[in-house]
Coordinates of C-alpha atoms in Angstrom, one line a residue:
Chain A
G178 CA 158.9 -133.6 -59.4
Q179 CA 159.6 -133.6 -55.4
Q180 CA 159.1 -130.0 -53.6
L181 CA 160.1 -128.7 -50.4
N182 CA 157.9 -126.0 -48.8
Q183 CA 160.0 -123.8 -46.7
S184 CA 158.6 -121.1 -44.4
P185 CA 158.6 -118.6 -43.7
Q186 CA 160.3 -117.1 -46.6
S187 CA 162.2 -114.3 -44.2
M188 CA 162.1 -113.3 -40.7
F189 CA 163.2 -109.9 -39.2
I190 CA 163.7 -110.5 -35.3
Q191 CA 165.5 -108.9 -32.3
E192 CA 168.4 -110.0 -30.9
G193 CA 167.9 -112.6 -28.2
E194 CA 164.4 -113.7 -29.9
D195 CA 164.3 -117.3 -30.2
V196 CA 163.4 -118.6 -34.5
S197 CA 161.4 -121.1 -35.7
M198 CA 161.3 -122.2 -39.3
N199 CA 160.1 -125.5 -41.2
C200 CA 159.8 -127.3 -44.0
T201 CA 157.1 -129.9 -45.4
S202 CA 157.1 -132.1 -48.4
S203 CA 154.2 -134.0 -49.9
S204 CA 157.0 -137.1 -50.5
I205 CA 159.0 -139.1 -47.6
F206 CA 162.9 -138.4 -47.0
N207 CA 165.0 -140.6 -45.4
T208 CA 167.2 -137.8 -44.5
W209 CA 166.8 -134.4 -43.9
L210 CA 169.6 -131.7 -43.6
W211 CA 169.8 -127.9 -42.4
Y212 CA 172.0 -125.4 -44.5
K213 CA 173.1 -121.9 -43.8
Q214 CA 174.3 -119.7 -46.6
E215 CA 175.9 -116.5 -45.7
P216 CA 176.4 -114.1 -48.7
G217 CA 179.4 -114.8 -51.1
E218 CA 179.5 -118.5 -49.5
G219 CA 177.9 -121.8 -50.4
P220 CA 175.9 -123.3 -48.3
V221 CA 177.3 -125.1 -45.1
L222 CA 175.7 -128.1 -43.2
L223 CA 174.5 -127.3 -39.6
I224 CA 172.3 -130.6 -38.6
A225 CA 171.8 -133.9 -40.3
L226 CA 168.8 -136.0 -39.2
Y227 CA 168.5 -139.5 -40.2
K228 CA 165.5 -141.5 -38.2
A229 CA 162.0 -140.2 -38.1
G230 CA 161.1 -138.4 -34.9
E231 CA 165.1 -137.7 -34.3
L232 CA 165.4 -134.5 -32.4
T233 CA 169.1 -133.2 -32.7
S234 CA 171.2 -130.2 -31.6
N235 CA 174.3 -128.3 -32.3
G236 CA 175.0 -125.5 -30.2
R237 CA 171.9 -123.0 -29.9
L238 CA 170.3 -124.9 -32.9
T239 CA 167.7 -127.9 -32.5
A240 CA 166.3 -129.4 -35.6
Q241 CA 163.6 -132.4 -35.7
F242 CA 162.8 -135.1 -38.4
G243 CA 159.2 -135.5 -38.5
I244 CA 157.4 -138.5 -37.6
T245 CA 155.8 -138.8 -41.2
R246 CA 159.0 -138.4 -42.7
K247 CA 157.6 -135.7 -44.5
D248 CA 158.6 -132.5 -42.3
S249 CA 161.4 -130.9 -40.4
F250 CA 161.7 -127.7 -38.1
L251 CA 164.6 -125.7 -37.0
N252 CA 164.9 -123.7 -34.1
I253 CA 167.2 -121.2 -33.2
S254 CA 167.3 -119.7 -29.7
A255 CA 168.7 -116.7 -28.5
S256 CA 169.6 -115.3 -31.8
I257 CA 172.6 -113.4 -32.5
P258 CA 173.6 -111.2 -35.1
S259 CA 176.0 -113.7 -36.7
D260 CA 172.9 -115.7 -37.2
V261 CA 172.2 -113.9 -40.3
G262 CA 172.0 -115.6 -43.5
I263 CA 169.6 -118.0 -45.6
Y264 CA 168.6 -121.3 -44.2
F265 CA 167.5 -124.0 -46.2
C266 CA 166.1 -127.3 -45.7
A267 CA 167.0 -130.1 -47.7
G268 CA 165.7 -133.7 -48.4
L269 CA 167.8 -136.6 -49.5
R270 CA 166.4 -138.4 -52.3
N271 CA 168.1 -141.7 -52.6
Y272 CA 168.4 -143.5 -56.0
G273 CA 170.2 -146.9 -55.1
G274 CA 172.5 -147.7 -52.5
S275 CA 174.0 -144.8 -50.8
Q276 CA 173.7 -142.5 -53.8
G277 CA 171.4 -139.7 -53.5
N278 CA 171.1 -136.0 -54.2
L279 CA 169.5 -133.3 -52.2
I280 CA 166.2 -131.6 -53.0
F281 CA 166.4 -128.1 -51.4
G282 CA 163.5 -125.7 -49.9
K283 CA 163.6 -122.0 -51.3
G284 CA 165.3 -121.2 -47.8
T285 CA 164.2 -118.9 -45.1
K286 CA 166.2 -115.2 -45.1
L287 CA 166.8 -114.5 -41.5
S288 CA 167.7 -110.6 -40.6
V289 CA 168.7 -109.9 -36.8
K290 CA 168.7 -106.5 -35.2
P291 CA 171.3 -105.8 -32.5
Chain B
D72 CA 187.5 -123.2 -46.3
S73 CA 185.1 -126.3 -47.2
G74 CA 187.8 -128.1 -49.2
V75 CA 185.6 -128.0 -52.4
T76 CA 187.6 -125.7 -55.0
Q77 CA 185.6 -123.7 -57.8
T78 CA 186.9 -121.6 -60.4
P79 CA 186.1 -119.1 -61.4
K80 CA 184.6 -117.2 -58.8
H81 CA 183.2 -114.7 -61.2
L82 CA 182.4 -114.7 -64.9
I83 CA 181.0 -112.2 -67.1
T84 CA 180.2 -113.0 -70.4
A85 CA 177.7 -112.1 -73.4
T86 CA 174.4 -114.1 -74.9
G87 CA 175.6 -116.8 -77.1
Q88 CA 178.9 -117.6 -75.7
R89 CA 179.9 -120.8 -74.1
V90 CA 181.9 -121.3 -70.5
T91 CA 183.6 -123.8 -68.5
L92 CA 183.3 -123.8 -64.6
R93 CA 185.6 -125.7 -63.0
C94 CA 185.2 -127.9 -59.5
S95 CA 187.9 -130.0 -57.5
P96 CA 186.3 -131.8 -54.9
R97 CA 187.5 -132.4 -51.4
S98 CA 190.4 -134.8 -50.9
G99 CA 189.1 -138.3 -51.0
D100 CA 185.2 -137.7 -52.0
L101 CA 184.2 -139.4 -55.4
S102 CA 180.9 -137.7 -55.9
V103 CA 180.4 -134.4 -57.4
Y104 CA 177.3 -132.7 -57.9
W105 CA 176.2 -129.5 -59.5
Y106 CA 173.6 -127.2 -58.5
Q107 CA 172.3 -123.8 -60.2
Q108 CA 171.2 -121.1 -57.5
S109 CA 168.9 -118.3 -59.0
L110 CA 167.0 -115.6 -57.2
D111 CA 163.4 -117.3 -58.0
Q112 CA 164.0 -121.0 -58.0
G113 CA 166.5 -121.6 -55.3
L114 CA 168.9 -124.4 -55.4
Q115 CA 168.2 -126.6 -58.4
F116 CA 170.2 -129.8 -58.6
L117 CA 171.5 -130.3 -62.4
I118 CA 173.7 -133.2 -62.3
H119 CA 175.6 -135.7 -60.4
Y120 CA 178.9 -137.6 -61.1
Y121 CA 180.3 -140.8 -59.2
N122 CA 183.9 -141.8 -59.5
G123 CA 183.9 -140.3 -63.2
E124 CA 180.4 -141.7 -64.2
E125 CA 177.1 -140.1 -64.5
R126 CA 174.8 -141.1 -61.8
A127 CA 171.6 -138.8 -62.0
K128 CA 170.7 -135.7 -63.8
G129 CA 168.2 -133.1 -62.7
N130 CA 166.9 -130.1 -64.3
I131 CA 169.8 -129.7 -66.8
L132 CA 169.4 -127.9 -70.1
E133 CA 170.5 -129.6 -73.0
R134 CA 172.8 -126.6 -73.9
F135 CA 174.7 -127.8 -70.4
S136 CA 176.9 -131.0 -70.2
A137 CA 179.4 -131.7 -67.5
Q138 CA 182.2 -134.6 -67.1
Q139 CA 184.3 -135.7 -64.2
F140 CA 187.9 -136.5 -64.9
P141 CA 190.2 -139.3 -63.5
D142 CA 191.5 -137.0 -61.0
L143 CA 188.0 -136.6 -59.9
H144 CA 187.8 -132.8 -60.7
S145 CA 184.7 -132.1 -62.6
E146 CA 184.1 -129.5 -65.1
L147 CA 180.1 -127.9 -66.2
N148 CA 180.0 -126.6 -69.6
L149 CA 177.4 -123.9 -70.7
S150 CA 176.9 -123.1 -74.2
S151 CA 174.8 -121.0 -76.1
L152 CA 174.2 -118.8 -73.1
E153 CA 171.2 -116.9 -72.2
L154 CA 170.5 -113.9 -70.0
G155 CA 168.2 -116.3 -68.0
D156 CA 171.4 -118.4 -67.2
S157 CA 172.8 -115.8 -65.1
A158 CA 173.0 -117.6 -61.5
L159 CA 175.4 -118.9 -59.0
Y160 CA 176.7 -122.2 -59.9
F161 CA 177.6 -124.3 -57.0
C162 CA 179.5 -127.5 -56.7
A163 CA 179.4 -130.1 -53.9
S164 CA 181.2 -133.3 -53.1
S165 CA 180.2 -135.9 -50.6
V166 CA 181.4 -138.7 -48.5
V167 CA 179.0 -141.4 -47.3
S168 CA 178.2 -140.8 -43.7
A169 CA 179.1 -143.8 -41.5
N170 CA 175.8 -143.1 -39.4
S171 CA 173.5 -143.7 -42.2
G172 CA 175.0 -144.4 -45.3
A173 CA 173.5 -141.3 -46.3
N174 CA 175.3 -138.8 -48.4
V175 CA 176.5 -135.4 -46.6
L176 CA 177.1 -132.7 -49.4
T177 CA 179.8 -130.2 -48.9
F178 CA 179.6 -127.1 -50.9
G179 CA 182.2 -124.7 -52.6
A180 CA 182.1 -121.3 -52.6
G181 CA 179.9 -121.0 -56.1
S182 CA 180.9 -119.5 -59.6
R183 CA 178.8 -116.4 -60.3
L184 CA 177.8 -116.3 -63.8
T185 CA 176.7 -113.3 -65.3
V186 CA 175.3 -113.4 -69.0
L187 CA 175.0 -109.7 -70.7

């Protein structure tokens, strides 16, 4: 089945540093999404990307939908302690009209040292 | 609060038993999805219901079943439980985005199942 390869698996950074993580796939997706999950919670949507080449920002977060539609990256600038969590990329697999389900990467666990 | 409500939050049971997990989607959302999250497998899609009808199945075991009721809440039934079924089970509901016609999934807080 379709798989998303997300890297890195984990990151340990100093507060204030920038972070970059990415996701690649052997299949094309028409929508890429980035979610963040904190302990005891479900994933929360951060950024949604709908067009190849699209670059979208949400505060200190920036994500891009790759031109080939097979990859996406997420950057976090000037990290702060509350950025800690697991970040997931997800590609939307359509199966008729607007219906579809998400295929998730395995996540990037971010730790921020104050 | 995401608006997606899942119960119970935690559940501990024994092998061979059967449990039911419940999900109430956000008001107005017709789609309900179930995902399983285990440490080594990440978030795995199980099943999708839209307005009471099954729309797609993922990696759902035959021992598992789900349904969506007329009031749009959904239940995931897990039977003949095995140790390996211990995981977080998430429900998500969705509304179609006006941007692209794409689904945007909103997740509940999950039900943590421990099978002993």
